[in-house]
Coordinates of C-alpha atoms in Angstrom, one line a residue:
X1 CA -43.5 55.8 -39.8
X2 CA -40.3 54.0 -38.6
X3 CA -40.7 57.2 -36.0
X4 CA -43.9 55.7 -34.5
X5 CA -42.9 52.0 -34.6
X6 CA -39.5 53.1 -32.7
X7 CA -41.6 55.2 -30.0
X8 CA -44.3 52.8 -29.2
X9 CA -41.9 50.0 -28.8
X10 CA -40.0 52.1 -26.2
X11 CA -43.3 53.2 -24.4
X12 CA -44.7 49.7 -24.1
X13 CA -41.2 49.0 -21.9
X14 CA -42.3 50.3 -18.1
X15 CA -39.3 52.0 -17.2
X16 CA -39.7 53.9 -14.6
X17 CA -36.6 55.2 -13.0
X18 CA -34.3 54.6 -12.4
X19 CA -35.5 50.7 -14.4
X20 CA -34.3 50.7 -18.2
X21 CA -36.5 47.5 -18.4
X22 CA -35.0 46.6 -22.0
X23 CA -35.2 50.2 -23.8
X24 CA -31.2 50.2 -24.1
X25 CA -30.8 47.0 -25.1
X26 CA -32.9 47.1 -27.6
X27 CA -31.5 50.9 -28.8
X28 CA -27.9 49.3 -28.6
X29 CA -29.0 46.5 -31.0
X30 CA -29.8 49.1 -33.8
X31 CA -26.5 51.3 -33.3
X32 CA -24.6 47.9 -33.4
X33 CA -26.1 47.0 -37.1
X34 CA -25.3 50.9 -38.2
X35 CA -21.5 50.4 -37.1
X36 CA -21.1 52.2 -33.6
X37 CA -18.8 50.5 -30.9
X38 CA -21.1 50.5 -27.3
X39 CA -20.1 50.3 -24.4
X40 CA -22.0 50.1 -21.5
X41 CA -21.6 51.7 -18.5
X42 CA -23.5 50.3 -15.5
X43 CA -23.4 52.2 -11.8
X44 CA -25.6 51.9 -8.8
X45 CA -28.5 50.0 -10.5
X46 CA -28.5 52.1 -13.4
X47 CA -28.1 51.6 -16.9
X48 CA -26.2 53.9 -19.5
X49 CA -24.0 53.4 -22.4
X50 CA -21.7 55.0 -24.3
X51 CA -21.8 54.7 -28.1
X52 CA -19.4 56.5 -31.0
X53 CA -19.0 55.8 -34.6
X54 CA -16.0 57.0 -35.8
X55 CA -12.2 57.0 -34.9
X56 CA -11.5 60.8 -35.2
X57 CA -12.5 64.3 -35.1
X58 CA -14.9 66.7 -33.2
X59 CA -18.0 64.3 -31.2
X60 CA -21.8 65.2 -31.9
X61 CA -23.4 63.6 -29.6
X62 CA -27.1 63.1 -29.5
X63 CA -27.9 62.3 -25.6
X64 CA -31.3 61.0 -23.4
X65 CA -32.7 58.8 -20.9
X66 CA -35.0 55.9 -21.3
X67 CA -36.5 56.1 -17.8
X68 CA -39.9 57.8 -17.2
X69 CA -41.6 59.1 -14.0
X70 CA -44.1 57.2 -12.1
X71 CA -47.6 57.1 -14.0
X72 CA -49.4 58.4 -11.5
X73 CA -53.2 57.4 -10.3
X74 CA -54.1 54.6 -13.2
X75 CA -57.7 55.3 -13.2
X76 CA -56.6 58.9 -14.7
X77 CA -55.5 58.0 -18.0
X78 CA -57.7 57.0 -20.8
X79 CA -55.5 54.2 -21.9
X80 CA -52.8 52.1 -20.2
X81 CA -49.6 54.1 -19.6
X82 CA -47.2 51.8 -21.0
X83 CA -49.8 50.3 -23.9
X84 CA -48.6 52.7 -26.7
X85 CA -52.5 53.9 -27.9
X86 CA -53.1 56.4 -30.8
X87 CA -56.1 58.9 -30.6
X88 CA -56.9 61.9 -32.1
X89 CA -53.6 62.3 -34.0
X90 CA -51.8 62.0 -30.9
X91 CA -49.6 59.1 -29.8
X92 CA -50.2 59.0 -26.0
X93 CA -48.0 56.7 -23.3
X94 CA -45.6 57.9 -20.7
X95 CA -42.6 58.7 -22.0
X96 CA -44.0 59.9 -25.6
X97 CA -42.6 63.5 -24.7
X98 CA -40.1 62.9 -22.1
X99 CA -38.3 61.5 -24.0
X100 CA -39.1 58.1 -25.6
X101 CA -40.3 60.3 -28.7
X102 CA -37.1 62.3 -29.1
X103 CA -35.2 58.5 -28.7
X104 CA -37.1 57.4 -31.2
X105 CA -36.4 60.1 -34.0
X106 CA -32.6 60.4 -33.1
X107 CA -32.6 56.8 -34.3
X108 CA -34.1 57.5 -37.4
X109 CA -32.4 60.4 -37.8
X110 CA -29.3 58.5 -37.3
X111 CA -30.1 55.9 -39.7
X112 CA -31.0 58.5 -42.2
X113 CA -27.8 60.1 -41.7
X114 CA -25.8 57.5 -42.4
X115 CA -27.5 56.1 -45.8
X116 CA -27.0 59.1 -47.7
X117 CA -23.6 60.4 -45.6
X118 CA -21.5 57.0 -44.4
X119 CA -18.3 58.7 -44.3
X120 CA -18.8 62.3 -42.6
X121 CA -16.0 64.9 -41.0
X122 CA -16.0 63.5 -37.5
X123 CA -17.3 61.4 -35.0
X124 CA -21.7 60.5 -34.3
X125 CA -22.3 59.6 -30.5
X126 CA -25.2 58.4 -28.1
X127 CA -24.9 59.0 -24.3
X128 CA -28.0 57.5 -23.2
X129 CA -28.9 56.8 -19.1
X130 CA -31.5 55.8 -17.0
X131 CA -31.2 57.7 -14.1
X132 CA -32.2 61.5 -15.2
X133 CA -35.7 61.4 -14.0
X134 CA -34.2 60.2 -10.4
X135 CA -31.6 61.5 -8.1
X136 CA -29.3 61.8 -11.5
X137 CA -26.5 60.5 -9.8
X138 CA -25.2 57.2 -11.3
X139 CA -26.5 58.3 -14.5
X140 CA -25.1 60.9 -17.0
X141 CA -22.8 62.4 -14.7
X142 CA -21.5 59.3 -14.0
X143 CA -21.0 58.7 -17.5
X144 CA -19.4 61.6 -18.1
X145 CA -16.6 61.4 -15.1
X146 CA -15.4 58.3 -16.8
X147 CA -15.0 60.3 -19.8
X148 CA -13.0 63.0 -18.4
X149 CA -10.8 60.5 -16.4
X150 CA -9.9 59.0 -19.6
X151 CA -9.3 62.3 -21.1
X152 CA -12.1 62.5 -23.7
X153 CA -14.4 64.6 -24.3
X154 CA -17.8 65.6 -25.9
X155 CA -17.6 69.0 -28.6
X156 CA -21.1 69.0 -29.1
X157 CA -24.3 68.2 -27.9
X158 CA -28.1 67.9 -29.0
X159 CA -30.0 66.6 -25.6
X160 CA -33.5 65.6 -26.5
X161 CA -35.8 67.0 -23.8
X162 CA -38.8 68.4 -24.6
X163 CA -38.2 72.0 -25.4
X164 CA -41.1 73.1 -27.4
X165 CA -43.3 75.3 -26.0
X166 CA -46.7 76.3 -28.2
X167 CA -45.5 74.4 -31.5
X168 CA -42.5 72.0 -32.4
X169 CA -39.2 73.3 -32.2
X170 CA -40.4 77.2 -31.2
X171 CA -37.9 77.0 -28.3
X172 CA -34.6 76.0 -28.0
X173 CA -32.8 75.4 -24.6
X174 CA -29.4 77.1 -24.8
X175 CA -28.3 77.0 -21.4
X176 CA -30.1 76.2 -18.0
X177 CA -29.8 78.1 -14.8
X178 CA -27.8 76.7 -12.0
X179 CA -29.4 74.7 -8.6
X180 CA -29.0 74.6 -5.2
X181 CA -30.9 73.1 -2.6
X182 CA -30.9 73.7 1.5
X183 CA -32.2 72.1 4.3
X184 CA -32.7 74.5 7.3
X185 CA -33.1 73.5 10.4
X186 CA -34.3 76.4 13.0
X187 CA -33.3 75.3 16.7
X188 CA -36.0 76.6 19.6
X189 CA -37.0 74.9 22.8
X190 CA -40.7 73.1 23.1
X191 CA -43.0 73.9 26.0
X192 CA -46.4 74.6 26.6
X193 CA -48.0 77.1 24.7
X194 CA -49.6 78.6 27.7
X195 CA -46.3 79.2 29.3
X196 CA -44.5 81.1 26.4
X197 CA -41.7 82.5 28.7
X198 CA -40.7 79.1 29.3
X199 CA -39.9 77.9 25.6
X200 CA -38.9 79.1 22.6
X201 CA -40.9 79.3 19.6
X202 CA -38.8 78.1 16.5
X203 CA -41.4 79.0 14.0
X204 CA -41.8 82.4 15.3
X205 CA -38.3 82.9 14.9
X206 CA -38.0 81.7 11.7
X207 CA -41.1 84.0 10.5
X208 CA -38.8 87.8 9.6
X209 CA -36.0 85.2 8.2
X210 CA -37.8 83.2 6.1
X211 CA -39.5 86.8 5.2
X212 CA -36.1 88.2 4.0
X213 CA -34.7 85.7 2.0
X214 CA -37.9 85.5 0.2
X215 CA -37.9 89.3 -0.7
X216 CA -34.0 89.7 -1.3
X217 CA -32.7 90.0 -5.1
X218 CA -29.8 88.1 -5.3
X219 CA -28.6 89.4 -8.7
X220 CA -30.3 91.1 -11.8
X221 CA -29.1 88.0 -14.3
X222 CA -28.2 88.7 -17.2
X223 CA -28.6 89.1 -21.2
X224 CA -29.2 85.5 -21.3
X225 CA -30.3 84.5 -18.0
X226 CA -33.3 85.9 -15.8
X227 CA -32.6 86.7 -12.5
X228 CA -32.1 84.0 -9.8
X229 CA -34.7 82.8 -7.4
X230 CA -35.5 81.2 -4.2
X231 CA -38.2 79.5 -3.7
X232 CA -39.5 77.6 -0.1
X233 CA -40.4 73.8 -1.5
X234 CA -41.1 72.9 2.2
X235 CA -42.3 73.5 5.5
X236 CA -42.6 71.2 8.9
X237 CA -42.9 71.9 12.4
X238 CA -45.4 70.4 15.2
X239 CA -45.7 67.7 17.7
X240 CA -49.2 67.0 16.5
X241 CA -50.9 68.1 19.8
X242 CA -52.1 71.6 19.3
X243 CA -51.3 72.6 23.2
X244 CA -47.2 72.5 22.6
X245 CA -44.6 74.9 21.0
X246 CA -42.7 72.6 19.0
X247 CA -38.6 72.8 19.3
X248 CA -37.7 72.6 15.9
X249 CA -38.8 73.9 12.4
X250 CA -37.8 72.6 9.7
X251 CA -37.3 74.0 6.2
X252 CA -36.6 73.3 2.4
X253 CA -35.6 75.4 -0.1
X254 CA -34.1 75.9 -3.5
X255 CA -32.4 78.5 -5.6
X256 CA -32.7 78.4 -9.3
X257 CA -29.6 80.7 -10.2
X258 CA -27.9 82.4 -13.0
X259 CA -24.1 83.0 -13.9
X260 CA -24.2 86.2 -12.5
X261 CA -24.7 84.3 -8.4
X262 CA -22.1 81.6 -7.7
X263 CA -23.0 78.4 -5.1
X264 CA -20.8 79.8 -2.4
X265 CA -21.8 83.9 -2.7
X266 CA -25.4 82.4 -2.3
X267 CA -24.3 80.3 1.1
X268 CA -22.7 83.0 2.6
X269 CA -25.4 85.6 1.9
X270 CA -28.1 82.6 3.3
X271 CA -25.9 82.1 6.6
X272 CA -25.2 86.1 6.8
X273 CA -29.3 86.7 7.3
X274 CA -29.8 83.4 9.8
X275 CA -26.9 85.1 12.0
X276 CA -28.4 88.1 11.4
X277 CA -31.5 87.4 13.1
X278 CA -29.9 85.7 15.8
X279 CA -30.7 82.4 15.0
X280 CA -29.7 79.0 16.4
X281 CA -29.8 76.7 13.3
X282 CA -28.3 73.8 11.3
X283 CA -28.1 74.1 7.9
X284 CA -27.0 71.6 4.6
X285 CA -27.1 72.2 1.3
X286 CA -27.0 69.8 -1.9
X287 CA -25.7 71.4 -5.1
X288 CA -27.3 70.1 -8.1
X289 CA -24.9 71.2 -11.0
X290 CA -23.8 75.0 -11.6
X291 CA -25.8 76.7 -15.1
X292 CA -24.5 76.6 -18.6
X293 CA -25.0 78.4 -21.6
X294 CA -24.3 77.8 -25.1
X295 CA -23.9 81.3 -27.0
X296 CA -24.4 81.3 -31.0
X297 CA -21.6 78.9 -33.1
X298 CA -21.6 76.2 -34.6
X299 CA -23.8 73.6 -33.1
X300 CA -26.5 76.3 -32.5
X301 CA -26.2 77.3 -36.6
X302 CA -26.9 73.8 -37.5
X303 CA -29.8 73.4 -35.2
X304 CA -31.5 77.0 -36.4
X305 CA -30.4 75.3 -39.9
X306 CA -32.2 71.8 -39.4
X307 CA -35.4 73.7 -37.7
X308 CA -35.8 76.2 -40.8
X309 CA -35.4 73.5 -43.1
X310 CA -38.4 71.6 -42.0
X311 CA -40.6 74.4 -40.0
X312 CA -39.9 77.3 -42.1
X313 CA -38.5 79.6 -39.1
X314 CA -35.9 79.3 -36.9
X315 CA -36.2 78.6 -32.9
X316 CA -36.2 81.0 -30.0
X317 CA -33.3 80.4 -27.3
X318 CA -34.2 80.3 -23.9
X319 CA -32.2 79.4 -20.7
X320 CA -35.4 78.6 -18.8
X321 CA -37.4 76.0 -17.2
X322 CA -35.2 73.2 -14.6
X323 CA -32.9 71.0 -15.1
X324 CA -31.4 68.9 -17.2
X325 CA -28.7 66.7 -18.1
X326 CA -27.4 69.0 -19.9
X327 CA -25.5 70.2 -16.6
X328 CA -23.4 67.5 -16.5
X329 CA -22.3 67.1 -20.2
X330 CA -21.5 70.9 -20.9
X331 CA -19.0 70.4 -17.6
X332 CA -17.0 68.2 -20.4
X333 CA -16.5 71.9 -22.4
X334 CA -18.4 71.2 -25.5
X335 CA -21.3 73.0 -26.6
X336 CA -25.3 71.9 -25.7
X337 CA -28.2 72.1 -26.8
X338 CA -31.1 70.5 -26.2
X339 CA -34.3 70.6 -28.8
X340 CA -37.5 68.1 -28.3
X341 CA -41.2 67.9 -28.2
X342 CA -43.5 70.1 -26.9
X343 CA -43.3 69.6 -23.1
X344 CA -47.4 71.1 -22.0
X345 CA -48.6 67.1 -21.5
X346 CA -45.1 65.5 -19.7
X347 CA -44.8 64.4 -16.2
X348 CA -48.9 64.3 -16.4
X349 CA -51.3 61.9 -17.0
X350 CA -52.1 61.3 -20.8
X351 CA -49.0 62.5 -21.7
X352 CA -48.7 62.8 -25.3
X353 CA -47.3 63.8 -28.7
X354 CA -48.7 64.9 -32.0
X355 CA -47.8 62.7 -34.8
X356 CA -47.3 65.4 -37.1
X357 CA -44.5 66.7 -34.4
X358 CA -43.1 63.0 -33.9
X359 CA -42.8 62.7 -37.8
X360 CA -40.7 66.2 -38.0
X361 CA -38.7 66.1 -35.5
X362 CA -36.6 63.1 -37.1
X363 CA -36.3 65.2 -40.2
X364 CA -35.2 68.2 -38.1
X365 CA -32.4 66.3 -36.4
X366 CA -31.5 64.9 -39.9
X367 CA -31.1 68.4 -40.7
X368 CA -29.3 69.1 -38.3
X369 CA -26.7 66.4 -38.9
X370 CA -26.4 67.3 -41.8
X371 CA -26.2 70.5 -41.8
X372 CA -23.3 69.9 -39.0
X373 CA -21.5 67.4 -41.1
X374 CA -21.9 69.6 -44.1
X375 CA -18.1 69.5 -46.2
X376 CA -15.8 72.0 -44.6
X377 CA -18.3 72.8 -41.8
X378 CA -15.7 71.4 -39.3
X379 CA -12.4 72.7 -41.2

């Protein structure tokens, strides 16, 4: 399978994040040789380009990373990491689900495309980065300021993380809830913990408010969104000597929220319960990128299309799990998807993928394209 041979020669590259360590370059060299126009678009040590075929009309735009997360302890994988090694009918390496696998079959997909379909109603893109598994700053949201500075735009948009759930293609992400992380600081005075009176303990404070922002329900979601969350990620205090009240507590959290919250309703109702409670506190937050949903239409029809075609039954949607870059691109207006491998083994060690699923999933996004592309699909 050209599937296979694509994938392993992107797993045997080590690029952990936010390193490309030659995967783009060597992606760049096929898109070249099928007619797209690349332009890279390095920023703070990252790597990401921008590649379109086509002069005019709506963009589909399939979109990924090359960079993988640390391997983790060595000793627990079977087989080297970044030596591509097949057992069992599995293809295993890190990166085979997340998302080295998906690269792989958008190429051939791509390639596909284009032998039976060179002329097509529109315009084929690749917005590929190296900094999604990393603070996702100089990546794909990077890439996409440029394009809205220069007034262009992405219509629609098929991201390649691993999505499936029990089988290939099952689920398909159609949205993602919002996040927002906070640093709290809670402000007390150290002393002696046999002379109480004489400090202030910045842990007990902290104990009913940390308490009530854990039980409150910030909203009910919605149709297409489940409720939003906070959840406490963190938790430091101490001097390391067990005879002293320490003076300051520190703690991080993070909401996971739906369209039906908005970053600044959950501030103010954060800030409302530490004055409350009396609190003396510092507080910062980082904002992570708002949700986004893509409702039935036209890029979902073709997916459900491409799926059926191959599995025999069309995807669920689902607006769960984290993040993705998915955040950034859908800020550009266009409509996102994203549809990949099954996602139980990534981030672990022996992380894998089926080669049943890693020879479907090309067909499925052939499918898909043309399915999208179909004659008067974009009229």
């Amino acid at each position: 399978m050209r599937v296979l041979d694509y994938a392993q020669e992107l797993i045997a590259r080590a690029s952990v994040t936010p390193e490309d360590a030659g995967c783009q370059e060597w992606m760049i060299s096929r898109l070249e040789k099928l007619g797209f126009a690349v332009e890279r678009m390095p920023a703070g040590g990252v790597s990401n380009f921008w590649a379109v075929r086509g002069s005019a009309g709506p963009v589909f735009c399939f979109a990924g990373h090359t960079d993988v997360v640390p391997p983790g302890p060595l000793a627990s994988w079977q087989s080297d990491p970044f030596v591509p090694s097949i057992r069992d009918g599995k293809l295993y390496g890190r990166g085979a689900a997340d998302m080295k696998g998906s690269l792989a079959a958008m190429l051939v997909a791509t390639e596909d495309f284009l032998q039976s379909n060179p002329q097509y109603p529109g315009r084929l893109a690749f917005l590929i980065t190296s900094d999604e598994e990393g603070i996702a700053t100089h990546g794909t949201r990077h890439v996409v300021e440029t394009l809205r500075d220069r007034g262009e735009r992405i219509d629609f948009c098929l991201v390649g993380e691993p999505s499936s759930e029990q089988s290939l293609a099952d689920v398909v992400k159609n949205g993602r809830r919002g996040s927002l992380n906070a640093e709290l600081r809670v402000l007390g005075l150290q002393g002696h913990v046999a002379y109480p009176e004489k400090a202030d303990n910045p842990i007990h404070r902290a104990l009913p408010v940390l308490q009530a922002l854990v039980q409150r329900e910030w909203d009910s979601g919605n149709a297409d969104f489940p409720a939003t969350r906070l959840q406490i990620s963190n938790i430091h205090s101490g001097t390391g000597a067990t005879n002293v009240i320490p003076g300051v507590l520190e703690v991080q959290f993070n909401f996971r929220f739906s369209p039906a919250s908005s970053v600044e309703g959950l501030q103010r109702a954060v800030e409302e319960i530490l004055e409350q409670h009396g609190l003396r506190y510092e507080l910062d937050w980082q904002f992570s990128g708002p949700p986004f949903h893509t409702p039935p239409g036209r890029l979902l029809d073709a997916v459900q299309t491409g799926i059926t075609r191959v599995m025999g039954r069309p995807a669920r949607l689902s607006t769960g799990g984290g993040t993705s870059d998915g955040r950034f691109i859908a800020q550009l207006g266009g409509e996102v998807v994203e549809l990949g491998p099954i996602n139980a083994s990534i981030h672990k060690t022996n992380e894998h993928v089926a080669l049943a699923d890693l020879e479907r999933l090309p067909q499925i996004y052939t499918e898909t394209l043309q399915a999208f592309f179909a004659p008067g699909s974009l009229s």
